[in-house]
């Protein structure tokens, strides 16, 4: 694409990387009027891309780039147009949080790098510019093409990916994005997070949720309460008698201290629970005889 101003003055590199600051070189940073021309170039490229993809409105413009954390790779041919340069095309990428379906229909929550817009001027296509621009982005982002998600790719882009990167087997999605089969195979497990499915899969409890459940179980009446911790004192459980109106509690048998191993009660055929009850009744009678009741 040709413009009525010097493209080489705006973009010093063959492939320039722009972000929300719309700065492509040191000159454009120091001269605000150059940023106005850069915005004009981006707006025209966005319109041309939308027209080529039969979109109702451009998805790339200077104003949108300023309010989005995306990166735009702009390619030029600095020797054309009598040394003033022409714009060959652009490639816009950015990270997006997506819910994708794998081949088994499992929902996966990911935030991959996405190809959001890709355009090469019609009169400059099939000259190797597209593959050069795309490979530059892959190297700069240090990512494989199969690990990208593609937003509403045109038939030309799908053919481009199949021809140059052998990306053919895509997994159908309910949104406008396209992800290929190896996207789910090659991504690190730490980058994939399963989300709650509609059929009732339950997400594992967090540590705080597990502690809350334990606290709730401690307050439930027997037999709904969780088993008591083994480190709690057995004697204290035997000494507690249920009060009127309270829920029944599980009573653990009293264990005779080893010091009384020679006591005749230890040889008794009765259970330790009966011994404990006899001891409690004997203590009650002694207190009655002494006038404490």
XYZ file of C-alpha atoms in Angstrom, residues 279-291 293:
14
model
C -16.089 -45.854 89.567
C -18.312 -42.888 88.688
C -21.206 -44.333 90.842
C -18.881 -45.025 93.786
C -17.601 -41.474 93.735
C -21.176 -40.201 93.696
C -22.134 -42.290 96.761
C -19.096 -41.108 98.709
C -19.963 -37.473 98.035
C -23.587 -38.175 99.231
C -22.430 -39.728 102.478
C -20.178 -36.774 103.212
C -23.149 -34.400 102.821
C -25.514 -33.482 97.954
